[in-house]
XYZ file of C-alpha atoms in Angstrom:
782
model
C 99.280 87.824 95.830
C 98.455 89.591 92.581
C 101.074 91.882 91.195
C 100.142 95.050 89.310
C 101.178 95.858 85.791
C 104.039 98.337 85.580
C 104.550 100.410 82.437
C 107.536 99.172 80.462
C 110.659 101.142 81.280
C 112.271 102.833 78.310
C 115.610 103.857 79.808
C 118.339 101.885 81.518
C 119.563 102.906 84.901
C 122.754 101.820 86.590
C 121.462 102.127 90.125
C 123.730 102.901 93.013
C 122.810 101.487 96.417
C 120.992 104.724 97.151
C 119.058 104.483 93.909
C 118.202 100.842 94.590
C 116.874 101.906 97.962
C 114.860 104.714 96.426
C 113.354 102.307 93.921
C 112.528 99.795 96.617
C 111.118 102.199 99.185
C 109.295 104.834 97.155
C 106.836 102.699 95.226
C 103.595 104.328 94.251
C 100.371 103.917 96.165
C 98.820 100.435 96.102
C 97.751 99.242 92.661
C 94.229 98.052 91.859
C 93.833 94.396 92.744
C 92.277 93.483 89.388
C 95.204 94.564 87.180
C 96.711 91.804 85.046
C 100.276 90.512 85.037
C 100.681 90.110 81.257
C 104.018 91.183 79.822
C 105.993 91.437 83.043
C 109.492 90.032 82.761
C 109.502 89.098 86.427
C 106.754 86.596 85.638
C 109.310 84.669 83.566
C 111.679 84.258 86.511
C 111.572 81.030 88.505
C 113.666 81.407 91.697
C 113.362 77.651 92.310
C 115.684 76.867 89.386
C 118.869 75.403 90.834
C 117.378 74.376 94.168
C 117.925 70.694 93.352
C 120.942 68.759 92.115
C 123.373 71.029 93.966
C 122.767 74.221 92.054
C 122.608 75.617 95.603
C 120.477 78.627 94.770
C 117.891 80.059 97.142
C 114.247 80.896 96.350
C 113.773 83.642 98.925
C 113.465 87.403 98.699
C 116.200 89.866 97.755
C 116.633 93.026 95.714
C 119.485 93.464 93.214
C 122.835 93.187 95.025
C 121.062 93.482 98.393
C 122.782 92.879 101.717
C 119.797 90.771 102.820
C 118.625 87.550 101.177
C 115.668 86.398 103.292
C 115.059 82.776 102.376
C 113.923 79.449 103.838
C 116.437 76.903 105.114
C 115.431 73.258 104.923
C 118.509 71.469 106.215
C 120.705 71.556 103.119
C 124.197 72.776 103.936
C 123.752 75.869 101.754
C 120.153 76.528 102.779
C 117.286 75.248 100.663
C 116.796 71.963 98.841
C 113.619 71.555 96.805
C 113.412 67.862 97.669
C 113.115 68.578 101.411
C 109.786 68.840 103.209
C 110.529 70.895 106.321
C 111.586 74.510 106.837
C 113.833 75.205 109.815
C 113.578 78.952 109.534
C 113.765 81.974 107.281
C 117.279 83.353 107.622
C 118.637 86.711 106.541
C 121.846 85.909 104.671
C 122.425 83.579 101.719
C 124.945 83.399 98.897
C 123.628 82.058 95.617
C 125.109 78.833 94.347
C 128.081 78.304 96.659
C 129.360 74.799 97.285
C 129.753 74.936 101.069
C 127.708 76.183 104.001
C 127.752 79.953 104.304
C 125.331 82.446 105.822
C 121.982 81.253 107.098
C 122.229 83.704 109.982
C 119.201 84.164 112.263
C 116.636 81.633 111.046
C 113.218 82.926 112.136
C 110.181 80.646 112.265
C 106.527 81.157 113.233
C 104.951 78.456 115.418
C 101.941 78.008 117.672
C 101.506 76.510 121.127
C 104.091 75.886 123.805
C 107.772 76.112 122.954
C 109.257 72.746 123.820
C 112.176 72.455 121.370
C 115.139 74.751 120.727
C 116.796 72.753 117.932
C 115.420 73.962 114.609
C 115.863 70.518 113.090
C 113.242 69.332 115.599
C 110.837 72.272 115.599
C 111.023 72.647 111.787
C 107.668 73.142 110.054
C 106.387 70.824 107.339
C 105.409 72.472 104.066
C 104.292 71.472 100.585
C 105.354 72.841 97.202
C 101.660 72.926 96.337
C 101.361 75.783 98.824
C 104.582 77.605 97.995
C 105.499 80.302 95.498
C 108.383 82.615 94.713
C 109.070 85.491 92.366
C 111.731 88.224 92.343
C 111.542 89.995 95.705
C 108.824 87.744 97.140
C 108.435 84.303 98.708
C 105.426 82.591 100.304
C 104.842 79.202 101.923
C 102.042 77.583 103.872
C 103.372 75.836 106.974
C 101.753 73.080 108.974
C 99.447 74.258 111.726
C 97.722 76.667 109.361
C 100.484 79.288 109.363
C 101.252 81.352 106.272
C 104.705 82.930 105.830
C 105.558 85.669 103.337
C 108.941 87.286 102.759
C 110.203 90.368 100.961
C 113.253 92.619 101.214
C 114.871 96.008 100.849
C 118.647 96.353 100.357
C 119.425 96.030 104.071
C 116.259 94.575 105.605
C 114.159 91.452 105.354
C 110.416 91.919 105.816
C 108.194 89.106 107.019
C 104.436 88.679 107.262
C 103.094 85.726 109.203
C 99.421 84.801 109.149
C 98.424 82.647 112.126
C 95.274 80.778 113.068
C 93.244 82.306 115.884
C 95.287 81.567 119.022
C 96.740 83.213 122.084
C 100.037 81.423 121.521
C 101.282 82.597 118.149
C 105.071 82.528 118.412
C 107.989 83.816 116.409
C 111.294 82.088 117.168
C 114.524 84.014 116.490
C 117.365 81.505 116.502
C 120.784 83.127 116.899
C 122.681 79.929 117.647
C 122.064 77.900 114.490
C 123.114 78.842 110.967
C 124.668 77.353 107.827
C 128.160 77.860 109.244
C 129.768 77.382 112.630
C 128.686 79.883 115.270
C 131.465 81.129 117.526
C 129.400 83.305 119.849
C 125.865 84.686 119.898
C 123.881 87.200 121.907
C 120.156 87.987 121.919
C 118.475 90.925 123.627
C 114.784 91.785 123.910
C 114.910 95.580 123.958
C 111.203 96.337 124.406
C 107.824 94.796 123.608
C 108.393 95.098 119.859
C 112.142 94.784 119.315
C 114.756 92.002 119.421
C 118.468 92.501 118.788
C 121.136 89.881 118.065
C 124.863 89.651 117.445
C 126.076 86.500 115.690
C 129.744 85.688 115.219
C 130.436 82.774 112.895
C 133.092 81.199 110.757
C 133.653 78.429 108.248
C 133.280 78.189 104.481
C 134.416 74.836 103.085
C 137.229 74.985 105.665
C 137.871 76.855 108.879
C 138.105 80.608 108.263
C 138.423 83.857 110.141
C 135.209 84.819 112.013
C 132.853 87.639 111.108
C 129.993 89.217 113.061
C 126.507 90.029 111.823
C 124.317 92.381 113.842
C 120.542 92.313 113.501
C 117.570 94.151 114.913
C 114.009 92.927 114.363
C 111.047 95.272 114.856
C 107.495 93.913 114.985
C 104.450 95.913 113.898
C 102.699 95.436 117.228
C 103.576 94.578 120.827
C 104.022 90.975 121.831
C 102.057 89.589 124.751
C 104.921 87.494 126.126
C 108.568 86.871 125.360
C 111.669 85.108 126.589
C 114.914 83.427 125.584
C 116.451 79.984 125.369
C 119.929 78.653 125.872
C 120.759 75.069 125.089
C 117.570 73.143 125.772
C 116.245 75.487 128.491
C 113.394 77.837 127.553
C 112.764 80.815 129.840
C 109.881 83.285 129.926
C 110.372 86.921 130.863
C 114.141 86.873 130.360
C 115.502 89.697 128.226
C 119.014 88.565 127.330
C 120.990 85.418 126.601
C 124.571 84.833 125.447
C 126.401 81.701 124.358
C 129.846 80.806 123.084
C 128.380 78.224 120.738
C 125.322 76.018 120.502
C 121.670 76.833 120.738
C 120.720 80.356 121.776
C 117.718 82.437 120.851
C 114.701 84.555 121.668
C 110.984 83.977 121.312
C 108.063 86.363 121.215
C 104.318 85.663 121.410
C 101.173 87.291 120.061
C 97.427 86.955 120.526
C 96.005 86.435 117.053
C 92.402 85.962 118.102
C 91.302 89.121 116.294
C 94.276 90.243 114.201
C 95.833 87.151 112.690
C 98.787 88.772 110.931
C 102.147 89.751 112.376
C 104.673 91.742 110.373
C 108.332 92.151 111.245
C 111.331 93.874 109.694
C 114.843 92.558 110.341
C 117.703 94.930 109.559
C 121.268 93.670 109.373
C 124.713 95.241 109.593
C 128.286 93.965 109.428
C 129.427 97.015 111.434
C 127.689 97.125 114.810
C 124.318 97.225 116.548
C 124.032 100.928 115.800
C 124.471 100.124 112.112
C 121.559 97.686 112.184
C 119.440 100.340 113.931
C 120.467 102.900 111.302
C 119.451 100.551 108.503
C 116.129 99.861 110.208
C 115.395 103.574 110.492
C 116.401 104.173 106.879
C 114.560 101.273 105.278
C 111.996 100.022 107.789
C 108.591 101.290 108.815
C 106.744 100.353 105.626
C 104.061 97.731 105.215
C 104.815 94.328 103.796
C 102.695 94.993 100.711
C 104.529 98.246 100.018
C 107.955 96.610 100.292
C 106.961 93.613 98.170
C 105.594 95.804 95.386
C 108.694 97.972 95.420
C 111.042 94.966 95.367
C 109.195 93.566 92.376
C 109.412 96.938 90.642
C 113.162 97.135 91.257
C 113.614 93.725 89.633
C 111.355 94.580 86.719
C 113.469 97.639 86.015
C 116.661 95.599 86.014
C 115.322 92.816 83.815
C 113.845 95.343 81.428
C 117.371 96.405 80.464
C 117.517 93.242 78.325
C 114.563 92.607 76.002
C 114.769 89.230 74.250
C 112.395 88.416 71.396
C 111.850 84.992 69.886
C 113.083 81.701 71.261
C 110.957 79.121 73.038
C 109.063 79.706 76.257
C 111.604 77.560 78.095
C 114.498 79.539 76.650
C 112.917 82.815 77.751
C 112.206 81.546 81.244
C 115.692 80.134 81.725
C 117.231 83.284 80.223
C 115.452 85.724 82.503
C 115.878 83.461 85.519
C 119.607 83.379 84.769
C 119.681 87.155 84.361
C 117.952 87.468 87.750
C 120.530 85.247 89.453
C 123.372 87.135 87.765
C 122.269 90.302 89.575
C 122.087 88.908 93.115
C 125.768 89.408 94.057
C 128.257 90.772 95.022
C 126.332 92.351 97.864
C 126.116 95.745 99.461
C 128.373 95.760 102.519
C 128.038 99.341 103.744
C 125.253 100.582 105.968
C 122.822 103.341 105.042
C 125.238 105.894 106.536
C 128.149 104.570 104.439
C 129.968 102.800 107.280
C 131.412 99.340 106.708
C 133.822 96.946 108.383
C 137.046 96.580 106.429
C 139.358 93.592 106.250
C 141.403 95.191 109.030
C 138.259 94.691 111.168
C 138.043 98.459 111.678
C 135.127 100.692 110.771
C 135.441 102.829 107.653
C 133.056 105.059 105.736
C 132.529 104.804 101.987
C 132.736 108.156 100.214
C 131.570 108.543 96.617
C 131.008 104.803 96.248
C 128.992 101.952 97.720
C 131.055 99.319 99.470
C 130.405 95.783 98.229
C 131.428 92.404 99.628
C 131.197 88.689 98.789
C 133.677 88.107 95.969
C 133.737 84.578 94.528
C 136.452 85.656 92.124
C 137.740 82.274 90.885
C 134.254 81.804 89.497
C 132.953 85.227 88.545
C 136.013 86.619 86.748
C 135.158 84.411 83.765
C 131.562 85.508 83.072
C 129.593 87.444 85.653
C 132.047 90.316 86.065
C 131.844 91.033 82.353
C 128.056 90.834 82.299
C 127.870 93.354 85.145
C 130.244 95.652 83.283
C 127.620 95.769 80.518
C 124.390 95.869 82.491
C 125.413 97.390 85.831
C 128.601 99.379 85.205
C 128.073 101.726 88.146
C 127.854 98.828 90.571
C 130.679 96.999 88.785
C 132.844 100.071 89.248
C 132.017 100.216 92.959
C 132.732 96.503 93.316
C 136.193 97.018 91.843
C 136.796 100.048 94.067
C 135.690 97.959 97.048
C 138.348 95.366 96.199
C 140.946 98.145 96.232
C 139.792 99.129 99.710
C 140.178 95.513 100.799
C 143.825 95.795 99.756
C 144.421 99.175 101.339
C 142.699 98.396 104.616
C 143.414 94.695 104.966
C 146.839 94.625 103.360
C 146.076 92.402 100.369
C 143.638 92.004 97.515
C 140.842 89.440 97.990
C 140.720 85.955 96.499
C 137.398 84.660 97.844
C 136.129 87.261 100.258
C 133.009 86.780 102.323
C 131.552 89.503 104.490
C 134.427 91.098 106.358
C 136.957 88.263 105.982
C 139.097 86.428 103.444
C 138.346 82.717 103.104
C 141.234 81.803 100.715
C 138.960 79.325 98.959
C 140.070 78.273 95.466
C 143.451 78.866 93.852
C 145.336 80.940 91.302
C 145.085 84.716 90.982
C 141.478 85.569 90.071
C 141.533 89.129 91.387
C 143.843 90.246 88.569
C 141.493 89.501 85.636
C 138.594 90.783 87.773
C 140.252 94.184 88.161
C 141.857 94.369 84.721
C 138.409 93.664 83.265
C 137.023 96.662 85.165
C 139.930 98.739 83.865
C 139.570 97.559 80.261
C 135.818 98.194 80.358
C 136.499 101.826 81.323
C 135.081 101.563 84.836
C 138.130 102.763 86.784
C 138.620 106.319 85.602
C 140.753 108.057 88.213
C 141.710 104.738 89.824
C 144.068 103.414 87.151
C 147.404 103.822 88.927
C 145.935 102.953 92.299
C 144.621 99.713 90.824
C 147.878 98.956 89.089
C 149.921 99.395 92.272
C 147.678 96.940 94.124
C 147.854 94.414 91.293
C 151.617 94.724 90.949
C 152.067 94.075 94.663
C 149.802 91.053 94.367
C 151.537 89.736 91.246
C 155.084 90.053 92.554
C 154.768 89.265 96.248
C 153.323 86.956 98.864
C 151.276 88.131 101.846
C 153.230 88.153 105.111
C 152.663 85.458 107.699
C 150.512 87.717 109.856
C 148.105 88.425 106.986
C 145.014 86.184 106.770
C 145.338 86.210 102.971
C 147.351 83.682 100.958
C 147.377 85.692 97.708
C 149.659 84.167 95.071
C 151.033 81.825 97.663
C 153.505 80.120 95.320
C 154.911 83.281 93.764
C 158.490 82.707 94.882
C 159.040 79.445 92.960
C 156.771 80.596 90.144
C 158.806 83.749 89.528
C 162.101 81.908 89.914
C 161.300 78.787 87.881
C 158.237 79.656 85.823
C 155.802 77.220 87.406
C 154.013 76.439 90.659
C 155.353 73.167 92.048
C 152.917 70.460 93.024
C 153.930 69.404 96.536
C 151.939 66.567 98.059
C 151.166 66.856 101.735
C 152.620 70.328 102.159
C 151.226 71.716 105.437
C 148.786 74.594 105.074
C 149.977 77.635 106.967
C 146.632 79.439 106.638
C 142.995 78.391 106.306
C 141.679 77.770 102.825
C 143.052 76.188 99.664
C 146.714 76.042 98.698
C 148.169 76.671 95.247
C 150.819 74.040 95.990
C 148.087 71.400 96.118
C 147.148 72.232 92.519
C 150.448 73.286 90.994
C 149.618 72.688 87.332
C 146.322 74.569 87.255
C 147.717 77.315 89.502
C 150.509 77.840 86.962
C 147.952 78.312 84.194
C 145.915 80.724 86.323
C 149.006 82.766 87.265
C 150.099 82.963 83.614
C 146.648 84.086 82.497
C 146.682 86.835 85.118
C 150.202 87.905 84.141
C 148.998 88.366 80.570
C 146.118 90.573 81.651
C 148.363 92.646 83.899
C 150.882 93.033 81.062
C 148.155 94.592 78.933
C 147.272 97.073 81.670
C 150.923 97.871 82.390
C 151.532 98.609 78.723
C 148.480 100.844 78.470
C 149.670 102.871 81.473
C 153.193 103.246 80.145
C 154.936 100.812 82.507
C 156.884 99.247 79.655
C 159.448 97.342 81.693
C 156.734 95.758 83.808
C 154.661 95.031 80.719
C 157.532 93.140 79.119
C 158.211 91.196 82.306
C 154.578 90.167 82.795
C 154.200 89.287 79.117
C 157.172 86.948 79.424
C 155.610 85.382 82.512
C 152.350 84.934 80.591
C 154.218 82.319 78.545
C 154.869 80.210 81.623
C 152.076 77.871 80.579
C 154.709 76.336 78.331
C 156.774 75.301 81.373
C 154.250 72.637 82.372
C 153.642 71.219 78.893
C 154.889 67.648 78.750
C 156.032 66.837 75.200
C 155.868 63.109 75.957
C 152.108 63.258 76.600
C 151.169 66.350 74.608
C 149.326 67.770 77.631
C 149.931 69.975 80.630
C 151.247 68.149 83.653
C 152.275 68.992 87.215
C 155.947 69.353 88.108
C 157.520 68.841 91.516
C 159.890 71.173 93.345
C 162.868 69.673 91.470
C 161.288 70.346 88.097
C 160.353 66.758 87.299
C 156.951 65.945 85.879
C 154.990 64.165 88.552
C 151.734 62.321 88.982
C 149.915 60.182 86.413
C 150.870 60.674 82.772
C 147.242 60.084 81.767
C 145.764 63.547 81.036
C 142.360 62.306 82.198
C 143.712 62.047 85.730
C 143.278 65.050 88.021
C 146.395 65.101 90.152
C 147.866 68.603 90.241
C 144.722 70.286 88.871
C 141.999 72.049 90.844
C 138.534 70.709 90.055
C 139.525 69.386 86.657
C 141.945 67.424 84.522
C 144.608 68.289 81.977
C 142.063 67.634 79.242
C 139.845 70.329 80.717
C 142.577 72.819 81.579
C 144.418 72.577 78.242
C 142.245 75.342 76.769
C 142.783 77.788 79.667
C 145.360 79.785 77.726
C 143.158 82.576 76.337
C 146.141 84.915 76.246
C 147.900 82.825 73.584
C 145.727 80.205 71.923
C 147.911 80.200 68.784
C 150.858 79.293 70.991
C 148.886 76.554 72.677
C 147.744 75.232 69.308
C 151.366 75.132 68.223
C 152.303 73.025 71.241
C 149.567 70.542 70.393
C 150.844 70.202 66.844
C 148.990 72.798 64.818
C 145.461 73.722 63.912
C 144.500 70.359 62.449
C 145.698 68.511 65.549
C 143.990 71.026 67.830
C 140.657 70.670 66.047
C 140.925 66.894 66.220
C 141.527 67.138 69.959
C 138.686 69.622 70.421
C 136.329 67.319 68.520
C 137.279 64.442 70.814
C 136.909 66.607 73.907
C 133.384 67.686 72.957
C 132.404 64.319 71.432
C 131.567 66.377 68.391
C 130.382 63.593 66.077
C 127.950 62.359 68.725
C 126.897 65.910 69.479
C 125.815 66.514 65.886
C 123.561 63.461 66.029
C 121.961 64.292 69.395
C 123.154 67.483 71.116
C 121.071 67.184 74.277
C 121.869 63.496 74.827
C 125.574 64.173 74.355
C 125.436 67.052 76.810
C 123.740 64.927 79.449
C 125.259 61.505 78.927
C 128.661 61.898 77.277
C 130.007 65.130 78.718
C 130.845 65.284 82.409
C 127.540 65.183 84.221
C 127.095 65.771 87.941
C 127.691 68.886 90.012
C 130.863 67.586 91.651
C 132.192 65.238 88.960
C 135.260 67.357 88.364
C 137.854 64.660 88.209
C 139.274 61.910 86.026
C 137.578 62.653 82.715
C 138.677 63.451 79.174
C 135.457 65.207 78.183
C 134.063 68.701 78.458
C 132.678 69.699 81.847
C 129.999 72.336 81.236
C 129.193 72.443 84.941
C 132.375 73.961 86.305
C 134.531 77.014 85.789
C 137.740 75.713 84.123
C 135.816 74.800 80.951
C 133.568 77.848 80.597
C 135.643 79.395 77.799
C 136.533 76.097 76.102
C 133.757 75.967 73.458
C 134.905 79.293 72.094
C 138.370 77.885 71.357
C 137.003 76.964 67.927
C 136.920 80.700 67.125
C 140.720 80.566 67.117
C 141.079 77.349 65.135
C 139.176 78.390 62.026
C 135.960 76.472 62.791
C 133.637 78.991 64.482
C 130.477 77.050 63.596
C 131.588 74.336 65.992
C 131.628 76.858 68.828
C 127.945 77.458 68.144
C 127.251 73.722 68.006
C 128.866 73.148 71.397
C 127.427 76.261 73.032
C 123.891 75.475 71.898
C 124.231 71.898 73.135
C 125.397 73.192 76.521
C 122.476 75.615 76.662
C 120.085 72.646 76.674
C 121.336 71.864 80.177
C 119.612 75.010 81.446
C 115.935 74.326 82.065
C 113.122 75.990 83.981
C 112.881 73.202 86.595
C 114.501 73.038 90.060
C 117.175 70.793 88.495
C 117.749 73.252 85.679
C 121.226 74.498 86.564
C 124.526 72.924 85.607
C 126.246 72.529 88.959
C 126.836 75.226 91.567
C 125.801 78.640 90.292
C 128.707 80.269 92.181
C 127.271 83.762 92.675
C 125.828 83.929 89.179
C 128.772 82.492 87.233
C 126.866 79.747 85.433
C 123.812 81.967 85.036
C 125.912 84.689 83.415
C 127.362 82.066 81.046
C 123.823 81.258 79.965
C 122.867 84.912 79.517
C 125.943 85.867 77.490
C 125.978 82.709 75.373
C 122.275 83.104 74.624
C 122.854 86.679 73.423
C 125.819 85.561 71.308
C 128.649 87.566 72.877
C 131.074 86.010 75.352
C 134.247 87.209 77.175
C 136.737 84.844 75.571
C 139.775 86.562 77.142
C 138.673 87.334 80.708
C 140.429 90.394 82.007
C 140.383 92.131 78.620
C 137.682 93.819 76.540
C 137.402 91.015 73.960
C 134.021 89.470 73.193
C 133.787 86.294 71.099
C 130.752 85.806 68.880
C 128.423 82.860 68.360
C 124.868 82.441 67.138
C 122.233 83.892 69.500
C 119.236 81.799 70.493
C 116.891 84.782 70.152
C 115.782 86.602 67.004
C 116.520 89.923 68.644
C 117.896 91.210 71.926
C 117.777 94.908 72.830
C 120.199 95.824 75.606
C 119.815 99.184 77.324
C 123.219 100.502 78.352
C 124.333 103.241 80.720
C 125.187 106.273 78.578
C 127.969 107.264 80.957
C 129.870 104.245 79.695
C 128.117 103.446 76.403
C 127.246 106.722 74.619
C 124.913 105.032 72.149
C 122.732 103.898 75.040
C 121.586 100.664 73.432
C 122.967 97.619 71.650
C 120.697 95.473 69.508
C 121.748 91.939 68.563
C 119.745 90.451 65.690
C 119.615 86.904 64.321
C 116.299 86.599 62.437
C 115.142 83.009 62.074
C 117.695 81.530 64.469
C 116.683 78.052 65.599
C 118.049 74.631 66.497
C 118.277 73.908 62.776
C 119.246 77.338 61.432
C 122.068 78.018 63.841
C 125.069 78.700 61.615
C 126.328 82.225 61.005
C 126.410 82.974 57.284
C 127.525 86.567 57.724
C 127.775 89.247 60.402
C 127.390 93.012 60.191
C 127.806 95.945 62.563
C 125.553 98.890 61.686
C 125.372 97.529 58.166
C 129.113 97.013 57.712
C 130.476 93.534 57.067
C 132.225 91.914 60.017
C 134.547 89.029 59.162
C 136.116 88.664 62.598
C 134.680 86.340 65.228
C 135.087 88.903 67.999
C 134.432 92.510 68.959
C 136.024 94.783 71.541
C 134.207 96.901 74.096
C 135.262 100.015 72.178
C 133.525 98.582 69.126
C 130.389 97.859 71.152
C 130.376 101.479 72.291
C 130.442 102.736 68.707
C 127.719 100.564 67.200
C 123.991 100.272 67.606
C 123.355 96.933 65.909
C 125.150 93.605 65.613
C 123.345 91.501 62.991
C 123.770 87.858 62.074
C 122.422 86.086 59.022
C 121.915 82.437 59.912
C 121.356 79.247 57.952
C 121.224 75.461 58.247
C 124.854 74.777 57.250
C 128.210 76.427 57.927
C 129.730 78.748 55.349
C 133.086 80.501 55.326
C 132.292 83.256 57.839
C 135.010 83.646 60.471
C 137.335 81.033 58.976
C 140.119 83.263 57.683
C 143.509 83.123 59.325
C 143.119 86.367 61.249
C 139.410 86.132 62.068
C 139.858 84.795 65.607
C 140.653 86.765 68.760
C 144.335 87.760 68.596
C 146.833 86.665 71.235
C 147.796 89.251 73.847
C 151.097 91.031 74.333
């Protein structure tokens, strides 16, 4: 398919769900087929990046923050693996970069001939990457038997076009009973000779979780000649309905493609009810595949055009824009076209004056992606934060790792606090300040009741009483998901970080007593520092240090070691440095952690062979892990130890791990977390104190980046970051200026970003004194 040229957009738009829909559905008339593709940013995006080596991304079709992600499933537990050779179906729901099976609802597959198998692992179609392509909003693959499959999407629908050989037995299989998670119950109904409806209830993400239900309705562009259902291994013709508690269950429809070889279908989804799916189909369906695909591409082009990067290598530009694309895939719209959504109380509500969003991987995204969205998509970021407040008000507690209509309780700590305080500090919660604070205070001081599905800050009682989360081996889990008691040391650090962020918000709002109390709790990181080892260490319920004394061991830490978690004190790095023994000792330890001497000799080799390498190699290491969340801020610690050039050295070495190949992601992308790290670090601004409005600075990889900003939040409307001549050799900041004024600090605040138009760096081939003064680094909080 040839894509038309679109004139470059000159203004940024923070699209609401309605505006996204308008962009997707109101594309202009078809473009001339002979127009070129030169200059389109979407041409730089490779959706296959991360589909090998457990990046766990998907290559299929979606629009920004869309409810639907129509993508092929090959048998990998999260959907698609580039090394596989068979497609089991094109399913409607995927979550980018997660580590466990989730979504994959309603895999649909075109076939020909008699239907003899009902297990999609057996009827899966062979395909070749030589006959496969993907771009933002579009996917195509040639399947065995001469069948072509194309996919595109609107916010709440997935649109398919299947091209069959000439046959009277061209089938489309709609499999309700198999997905990437455990199905609890399924129902299929053939409503008429064009329409199939399903209801799929499933559960399970890493561990057993509460169930959710997805409703779908699929409308074909012409009548089928035959249809039926299957249950288990039995295939029936002429049947109109089939239900199952679990196991295989589905519907099939058949077409005569002797004259017209193409079949188009639109699948609308809803997390509310069957009527919601029908509403979404009426609102967004009824348009041709070509129209939808062009509009989806246009919506992505408009989003990517908000960031114009100049300079850098071709690989850097491709990985940058591919990362920006993945950063804008989630969280996802959760409300139907009429505003209805299912809350965490499992009741139906209606969103007023906001779009309801769902799918919050907060332990991951609070460190990078939330801040990137606050810059590039503040309207959606605001609605995402408001949605989290509704989760609290309707379900009784703030989310930790929310999927669809349920809480999964995956991961530990208190990630919702920096997520919401970031939204507050970025100015996104005007009118919601006290409402947000009340929800956060309840979360910070309490524990969800037994009847609540949420675990919240599960270990708050001992933490508040003693200043740390005890590590208790073998403690029974009372609710599905992860337990803070299993990771007492890292949970303590996460709680303390969140207390610091909440103290800042409390102080701003005039809650001085609370601010003092939370600020004192923010120092609880000191309670788990073991003077005998010079590292953090888990403590048991009696207060004794427990587990191995070796800081390269992982016991008591979630997906990391004490070496990796020692820098997760962004609220008080000077205090942490003091515990280690002072700035000189801290820099020596940082140099060891990053293998700095080796890095200077060969950055890419050090990144791949000396640092932790492997998507799930979290444990038992004394080196930097660039592939997982606990270490994302760590390189920027040098900004606070008087050696900012080393932050650039480490960051630029880590950026070499991002490539434009299927293996080009560093571990799970976790709903855009790693991608957002790449985007922000490539621009040269990074949220070094997540939950605040502080941005640390390092050398950009591009000569110039122009960022269009929403004037409702950024009155200047644009920020330009310049670093003329930046390269692998000339990577050291000699000086920095904001609108022509000297900047000696190694950080900026969001308020400063709002006031300036240009951040300029002069770079050279050796470090100078920029950013090395005593007060140049980000200040401690409270």
